[in-house]
XYZ file of C-alpha atoms in Angstrom:
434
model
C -25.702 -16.231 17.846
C -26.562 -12.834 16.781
C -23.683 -10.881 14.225
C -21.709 -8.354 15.892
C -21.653 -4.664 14.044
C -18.957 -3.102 12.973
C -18.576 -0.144 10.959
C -15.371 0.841 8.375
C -14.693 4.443 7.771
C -12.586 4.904 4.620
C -11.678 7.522 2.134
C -10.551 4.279 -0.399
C -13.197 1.987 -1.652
C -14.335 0.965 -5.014
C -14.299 1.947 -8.028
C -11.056 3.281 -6.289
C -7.932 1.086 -7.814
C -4.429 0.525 -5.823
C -3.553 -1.129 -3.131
C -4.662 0.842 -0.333
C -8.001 0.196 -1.544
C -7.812 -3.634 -1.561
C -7.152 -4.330 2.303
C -10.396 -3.374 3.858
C -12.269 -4.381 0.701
C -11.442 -7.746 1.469
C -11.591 -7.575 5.271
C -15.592 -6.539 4.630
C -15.540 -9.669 2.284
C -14.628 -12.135 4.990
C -15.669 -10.822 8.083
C -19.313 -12.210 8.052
C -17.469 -15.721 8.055
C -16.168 -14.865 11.605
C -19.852 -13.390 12.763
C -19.135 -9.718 12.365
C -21.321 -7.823 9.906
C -19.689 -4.559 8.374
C -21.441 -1.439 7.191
C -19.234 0.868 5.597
C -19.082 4.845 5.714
C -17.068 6.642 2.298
C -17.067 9.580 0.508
C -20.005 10.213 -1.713
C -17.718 12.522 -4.197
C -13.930 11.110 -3.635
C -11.211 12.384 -5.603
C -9.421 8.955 -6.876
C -6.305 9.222 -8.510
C -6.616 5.338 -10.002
C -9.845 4.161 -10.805
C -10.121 0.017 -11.052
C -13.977 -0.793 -11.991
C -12.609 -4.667 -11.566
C -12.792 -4.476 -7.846
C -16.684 -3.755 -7.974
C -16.901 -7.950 -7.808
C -15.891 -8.229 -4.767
C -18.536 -5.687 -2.880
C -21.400 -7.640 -1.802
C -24.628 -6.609 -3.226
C -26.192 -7.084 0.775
C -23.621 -4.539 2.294
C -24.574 -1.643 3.771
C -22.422 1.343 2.492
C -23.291 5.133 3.894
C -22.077 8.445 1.669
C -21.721 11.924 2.216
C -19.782 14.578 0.710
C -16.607 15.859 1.084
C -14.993 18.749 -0.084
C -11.523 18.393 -1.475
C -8.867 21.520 -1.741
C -7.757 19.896 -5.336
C -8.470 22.577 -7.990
C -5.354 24.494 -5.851
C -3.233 21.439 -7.234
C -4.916 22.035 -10.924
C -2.589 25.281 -10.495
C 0.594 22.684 -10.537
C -0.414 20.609 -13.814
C 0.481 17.157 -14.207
C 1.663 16.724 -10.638
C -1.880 16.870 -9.789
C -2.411 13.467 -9.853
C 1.018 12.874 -7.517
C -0.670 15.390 -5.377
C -4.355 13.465 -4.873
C -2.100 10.061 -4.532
C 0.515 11.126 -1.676
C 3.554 10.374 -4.151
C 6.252 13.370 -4.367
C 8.827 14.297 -6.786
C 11.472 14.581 -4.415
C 14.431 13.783 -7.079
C 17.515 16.380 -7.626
C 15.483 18.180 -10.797
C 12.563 18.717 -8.447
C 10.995 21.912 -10.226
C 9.352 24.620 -8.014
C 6.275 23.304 -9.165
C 6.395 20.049 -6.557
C 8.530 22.258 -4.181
C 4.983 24.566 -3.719
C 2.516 21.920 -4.047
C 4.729 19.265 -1.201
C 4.914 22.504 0.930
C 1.479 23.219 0.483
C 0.545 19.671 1.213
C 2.666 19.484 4.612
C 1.901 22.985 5.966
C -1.919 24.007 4.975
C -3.703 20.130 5.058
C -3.103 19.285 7.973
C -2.731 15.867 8.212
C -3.901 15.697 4.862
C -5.656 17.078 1.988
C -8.845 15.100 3.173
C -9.203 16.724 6.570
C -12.448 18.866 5.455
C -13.980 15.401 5.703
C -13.624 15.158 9.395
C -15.880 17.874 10.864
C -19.270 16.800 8.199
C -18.526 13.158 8.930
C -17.889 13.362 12.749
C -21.246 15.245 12.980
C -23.257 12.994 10.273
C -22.075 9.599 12.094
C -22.266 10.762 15.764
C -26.622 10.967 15.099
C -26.328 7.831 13.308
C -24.785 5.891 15.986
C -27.443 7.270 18.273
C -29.992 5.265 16.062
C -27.788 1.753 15.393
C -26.097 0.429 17.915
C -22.469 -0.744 17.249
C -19.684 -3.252 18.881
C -16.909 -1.506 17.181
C -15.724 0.875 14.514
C -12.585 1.495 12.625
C -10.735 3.959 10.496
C -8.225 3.533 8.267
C -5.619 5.408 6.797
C -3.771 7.213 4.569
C -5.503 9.987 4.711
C -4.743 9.910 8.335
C -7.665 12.836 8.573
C -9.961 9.467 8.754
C -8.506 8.973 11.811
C -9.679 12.507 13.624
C -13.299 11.341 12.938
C -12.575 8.071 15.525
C -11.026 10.657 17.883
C -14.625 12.789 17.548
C -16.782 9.522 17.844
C -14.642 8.409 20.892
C -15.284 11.802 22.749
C -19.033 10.934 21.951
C -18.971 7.131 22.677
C -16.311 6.513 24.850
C -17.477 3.384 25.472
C -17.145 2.088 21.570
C -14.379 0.387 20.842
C -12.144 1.965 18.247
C -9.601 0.235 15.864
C -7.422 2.354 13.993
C -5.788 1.057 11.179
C -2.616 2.160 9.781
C -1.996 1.109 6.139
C 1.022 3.307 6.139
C 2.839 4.577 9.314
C 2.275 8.876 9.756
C 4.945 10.984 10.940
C 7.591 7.436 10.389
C 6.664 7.205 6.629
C 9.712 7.842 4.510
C 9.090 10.944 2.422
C 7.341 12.795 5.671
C 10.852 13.976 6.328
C 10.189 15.593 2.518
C 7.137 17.601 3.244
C 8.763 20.877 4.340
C 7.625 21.417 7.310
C 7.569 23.980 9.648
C 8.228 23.370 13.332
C 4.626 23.949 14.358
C 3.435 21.667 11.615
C 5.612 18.889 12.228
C 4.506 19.467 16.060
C 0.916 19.247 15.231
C 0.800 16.191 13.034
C 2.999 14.474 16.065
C 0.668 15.381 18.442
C -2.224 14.565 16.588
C -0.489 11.156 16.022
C -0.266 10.339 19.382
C -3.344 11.558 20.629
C -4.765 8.521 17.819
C -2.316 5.968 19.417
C -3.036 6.978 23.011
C -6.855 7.294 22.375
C -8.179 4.216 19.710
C -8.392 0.760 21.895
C -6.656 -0.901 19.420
C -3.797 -0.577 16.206
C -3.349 -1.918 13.399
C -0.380 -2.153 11.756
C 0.846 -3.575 8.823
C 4.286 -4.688 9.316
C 6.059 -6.338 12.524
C 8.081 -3.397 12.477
C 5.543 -0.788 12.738
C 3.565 -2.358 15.304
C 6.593 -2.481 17.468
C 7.099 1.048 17.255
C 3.845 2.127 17.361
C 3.787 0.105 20.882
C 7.049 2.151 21.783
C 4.945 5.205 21.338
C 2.228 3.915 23.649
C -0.039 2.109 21.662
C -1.973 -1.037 21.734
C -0.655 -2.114 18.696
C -0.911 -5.669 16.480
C 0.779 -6.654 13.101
C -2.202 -7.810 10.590
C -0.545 -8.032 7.262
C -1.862 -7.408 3.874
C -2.372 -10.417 1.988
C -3.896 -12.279 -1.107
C -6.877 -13.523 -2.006
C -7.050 -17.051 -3.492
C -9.863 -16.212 -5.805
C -8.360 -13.246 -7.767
C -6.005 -16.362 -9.562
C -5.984 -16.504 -13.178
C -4.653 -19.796 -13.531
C -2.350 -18.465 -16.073
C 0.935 -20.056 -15.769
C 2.267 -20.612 -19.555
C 5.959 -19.960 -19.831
C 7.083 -16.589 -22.077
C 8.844 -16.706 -25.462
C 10.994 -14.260 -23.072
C 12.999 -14.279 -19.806
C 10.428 -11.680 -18.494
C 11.228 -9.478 -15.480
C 7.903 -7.646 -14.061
C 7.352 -4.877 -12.027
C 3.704 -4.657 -10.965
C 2.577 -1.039 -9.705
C 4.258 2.774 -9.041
C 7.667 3.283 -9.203
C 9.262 6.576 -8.432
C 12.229 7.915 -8.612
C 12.838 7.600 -4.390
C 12.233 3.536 -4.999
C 14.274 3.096 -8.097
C 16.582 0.461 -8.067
C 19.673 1.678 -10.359
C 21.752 -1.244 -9.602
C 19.321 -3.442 -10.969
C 19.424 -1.571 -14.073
C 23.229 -1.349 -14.000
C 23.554 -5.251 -13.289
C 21.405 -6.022 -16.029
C 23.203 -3.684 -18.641
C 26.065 -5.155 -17.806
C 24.901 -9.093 -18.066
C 23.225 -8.115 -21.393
C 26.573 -6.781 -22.717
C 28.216 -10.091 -21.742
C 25.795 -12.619 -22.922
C 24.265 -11.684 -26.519
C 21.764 -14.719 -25.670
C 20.356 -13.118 -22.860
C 19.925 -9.862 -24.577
C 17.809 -11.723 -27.300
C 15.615 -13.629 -24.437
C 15.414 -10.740 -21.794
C 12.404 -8.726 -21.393
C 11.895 -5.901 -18.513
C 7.991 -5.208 -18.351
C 5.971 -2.710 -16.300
C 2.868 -3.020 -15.488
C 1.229 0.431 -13.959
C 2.815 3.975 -13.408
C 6.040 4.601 -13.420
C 8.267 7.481 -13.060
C 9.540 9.336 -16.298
C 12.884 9.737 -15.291
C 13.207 6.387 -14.501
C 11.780 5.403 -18.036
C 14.095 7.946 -19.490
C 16.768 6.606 -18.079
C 16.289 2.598 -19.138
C 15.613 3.959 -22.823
C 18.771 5.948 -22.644
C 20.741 1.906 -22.507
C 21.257 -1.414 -23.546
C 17.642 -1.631 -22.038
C 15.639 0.029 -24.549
C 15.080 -2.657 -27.157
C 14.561 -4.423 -23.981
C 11.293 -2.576 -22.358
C 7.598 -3.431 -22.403
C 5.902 -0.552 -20.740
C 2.556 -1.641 -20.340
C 0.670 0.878 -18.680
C -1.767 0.931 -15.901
C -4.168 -2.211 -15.833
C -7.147 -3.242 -13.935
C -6.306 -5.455 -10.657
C -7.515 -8.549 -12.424
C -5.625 -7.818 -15.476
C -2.240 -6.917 -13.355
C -2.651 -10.574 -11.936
C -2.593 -12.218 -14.982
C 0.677 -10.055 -15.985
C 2.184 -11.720 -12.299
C 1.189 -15.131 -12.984
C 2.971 -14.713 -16.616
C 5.915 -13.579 -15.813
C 9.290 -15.293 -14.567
C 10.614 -12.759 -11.960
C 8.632 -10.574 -10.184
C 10.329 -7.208 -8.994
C 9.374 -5.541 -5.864
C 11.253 -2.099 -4.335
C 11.292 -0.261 -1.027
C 13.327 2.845 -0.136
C 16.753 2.279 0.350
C 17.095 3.879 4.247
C 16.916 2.013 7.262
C 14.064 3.848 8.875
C 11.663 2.105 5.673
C 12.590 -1.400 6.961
C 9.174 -2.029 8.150
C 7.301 -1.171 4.935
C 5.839 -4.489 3.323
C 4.106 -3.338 -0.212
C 0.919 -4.833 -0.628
C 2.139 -6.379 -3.800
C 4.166 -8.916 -2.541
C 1.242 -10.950 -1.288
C 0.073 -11.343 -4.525
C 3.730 -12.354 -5.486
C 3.226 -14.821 -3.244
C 0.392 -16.031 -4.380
C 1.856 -16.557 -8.095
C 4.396 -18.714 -6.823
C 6.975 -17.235 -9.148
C 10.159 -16.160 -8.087
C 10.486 -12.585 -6.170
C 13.341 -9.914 -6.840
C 13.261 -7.460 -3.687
C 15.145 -4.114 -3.179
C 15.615 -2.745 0.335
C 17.197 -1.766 3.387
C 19.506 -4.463 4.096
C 17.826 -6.033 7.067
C 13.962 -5.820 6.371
C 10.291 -7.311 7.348
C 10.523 -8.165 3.151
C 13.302 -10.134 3.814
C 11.530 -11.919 7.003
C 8.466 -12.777 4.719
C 11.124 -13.816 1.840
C 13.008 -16.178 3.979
C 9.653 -17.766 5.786
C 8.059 -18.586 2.504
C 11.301 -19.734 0.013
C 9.759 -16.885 -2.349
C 12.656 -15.046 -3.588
C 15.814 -12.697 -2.312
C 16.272 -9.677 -1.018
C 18.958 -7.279 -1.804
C 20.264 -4.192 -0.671
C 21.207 -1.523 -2.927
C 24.845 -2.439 -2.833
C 24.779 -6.271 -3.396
C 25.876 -6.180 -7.273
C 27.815 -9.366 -7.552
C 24.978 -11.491 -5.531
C 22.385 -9.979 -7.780
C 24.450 -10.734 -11.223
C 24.923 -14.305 -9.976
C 20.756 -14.615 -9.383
C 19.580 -12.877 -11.797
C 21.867 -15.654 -14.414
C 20.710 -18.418 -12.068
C 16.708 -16.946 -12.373
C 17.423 -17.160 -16.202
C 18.635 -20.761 -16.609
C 15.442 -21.951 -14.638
C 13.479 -19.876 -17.328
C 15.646 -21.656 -19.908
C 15.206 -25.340 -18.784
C 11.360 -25.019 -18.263
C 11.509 -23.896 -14.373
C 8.357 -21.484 -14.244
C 7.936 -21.586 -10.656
C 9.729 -21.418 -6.718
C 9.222 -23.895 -4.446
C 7.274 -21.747 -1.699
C 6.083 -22.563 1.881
C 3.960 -21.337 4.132
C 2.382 -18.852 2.069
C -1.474 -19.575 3.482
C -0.999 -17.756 6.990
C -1.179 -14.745 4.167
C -4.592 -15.524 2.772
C -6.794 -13.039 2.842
C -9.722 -15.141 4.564
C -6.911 -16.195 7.429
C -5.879 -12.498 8.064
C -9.516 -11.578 8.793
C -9.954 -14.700 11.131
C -6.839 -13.216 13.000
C -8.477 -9.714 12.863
C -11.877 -11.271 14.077
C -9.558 -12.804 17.051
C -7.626 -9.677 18.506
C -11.141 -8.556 17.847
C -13.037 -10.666 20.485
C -10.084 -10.878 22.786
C -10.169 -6.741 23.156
C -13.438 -5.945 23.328
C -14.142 -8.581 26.299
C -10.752 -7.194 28.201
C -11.653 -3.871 27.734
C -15.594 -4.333 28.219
């Protein structure tokens, strides 16, 4: 039986490092298992704010990719120094010493880019790809974003091929994401990315979300909407599973100040003060980017002596941190309209089968996945005396040899079963909606 075709627009793709990079990367990896062949359409001159050369493994050397250029507005950001990089990624400094600085450049951001700093992509690519889809003949195509201006180009091709069926994935939700309510918008701006947002959801044959929660209310706002989670891949394990010379508490990607979990820090201030042996064995590591404020902060306590600040490492590299360490520390914003955001990380969490420390809203997908899988527990931002009493309990299992949890279920999370369940809503749309 002949392959079907099926063609991924996105901004992210290697050498690009993150996570939003890693979810279609893998999808392409898998999906000639299920008899679909992708070709893939990116930017010829992106603008990456992480660069991860490790991912380039996973790109088969047979795939077809397609590049043109796009034109990016980022030398205006130059103007606003070291945010720059915030700028390119979609991360704000929203704290109370926001300088006027980030005020301009997050107004500028929400006002003038409309959705997104990536939107002079759309008109070049609609244009480039509606001749090329003349010449090859497709079952499907998808875009996926952040940027969300990757998602105007399947509104374009759908005027053109109204017959092709169009998936649009959402990585992150677009006018629901949590610091949207931070961009300063005007009323007309905030009217146009809504409307542009629906016009997606009322127009692509099928969504993609990433959490239960967000496909729900996408579906609320009329769209055909499925949950495929992000996930891990079983071959990106290191095998390394020694046990530390320290108690070692990891946090594995960006932290800013809008995700920082002060109680934790408080907690563990508090239990080092108390117990002089967990001071000596206690280590609090990051591994990737991570907010100054928050650093200044930790090396303003008991802390200090305390902190490994790693740096940013390549994927691989970041997975061998995971698999070394004893608790692995994941955050989300603390407001209830974030409970549907599941970071990408904690799928490789998973994977490690070490124990997971979660910060969130109180009731949360994270929590769902926690509680299905035995992985870890979830806390709110308020749960002080439960989070002393684990984080004591996390440290005698260090102590008496205990290097792993006892998870379940984790395989419905594999990155090779996620694309089988993306290959099936795949076949089961395009035959209802031939």
């Amino acid at each position: 039986m002949k392959d079907k075709k099926i063609l991924i627009i996105t901004y992210y793709w290697p050498p690009a490092g993150g996570p939003g990079v890693q979810r279609w990367l893998k999808f392409v990896k898998y999906l000639p298992d299920f008899g679909w062949k992708p070709t893939v359409f990116i930017p010829e001159n992106p603008s990456y704010p992480i660069v991860d050369e490790s991912l380039q493994s996973d790109v088969s050397k047979n795939l077809e990719i397609i590049r043109t250029k796009i034109w990016e507005p980022y030398q205006i950001a130059e103007l606003f120094g070291k945010d720059n990089k915030k700028f390119k990624a979609g991360q704000f400094d929203v704290g109370k010493n926001q300088s006027w600085k980030s005020k301009l450049s997050i107004w500028v951001r929400g006002n003038f880019f409309i959705p997104d700093a990536r939107v002079f992509w759309v008109k070049p690519s609609s244009e480039y790809l509606k001749k090329y889809l003349k010449e090859n003949n497709f079952d499907a195509v998808v875009t996926t974003g952040p940027p969300h201006s990757v998602h105007l180009i399947g509104l374009e091709l759908k005027k053109e091929f109204p017959n092709l069926k169009w998936i649009a994935d959402f990585r992150d939700p677009w006018t629901e994401i949590s610091y949207y309510k931070h961009l300063k918008l005007t009323k007309a701006s905030d009217k146009k990315h809504r409307s542009l947002e629906q016009k997606v959801f009322k127009t692509a044959d099928i969504i993609l979300a990433t959490s239960y929660t967000d496909a729900e209310n996408f579906r609320k706002k009329g769209a055909n909407a499925f949950c495929i989670t992000n996930g891990f891949d079983g071959s990106d394990k290191t095998g390394n599973t020694h046990k530390n010379p320290k108690f070692t508490l990891s946090y594995i990607g960006v932290l800013e100040q809008l995700r920082n979990p002060e109680i934790l820090w408080s907690t563990l201030n508090q239990i080092m003060q108390e117990n002089e042996e967990f001071k000596n064995d206690f280590e609090l590591k990051f591994v990737g980017r991570v907010d100054d404020k928050i650093l200044n902060e930790i090396e303003n306590s008991k802390l200090k002596n305390s902190l490994n600040n790693v740096g940013y490492l390549s994927h691989l590299e970041a997975n061998a941190e995971m698999q070394s360490s004893d608790v692995l520390l994941m955050t989300n914003f603390p407001d209830e309209s974030s409970k549907g955001i599941i970071p990408g990380k904690i799928f490789e969490y998973l994977a490690t089968g070490k124990p997971i420390l979660s910060f969130g809203p109180r009731e949360s997908d994270v929590k769902k996945i926690l509680h299905e899988t035995n992985a870890g527990k979830h806390f709110s931002y308020q749960d002080s005396a439960e989070l002393k009493a684990f984080l004591i309990s996390q440290y005698q299992n260090w102590k008496s040899g205990i290097t792993s949890s006892k998870t379940k279920n984790i395989e419905q999370f594999s990155r090779r079963n996620l694309t089988g369940k993306l290959s099936e809503i795949l076949e089961a749309e395009t035959r209802v909606r031939a």
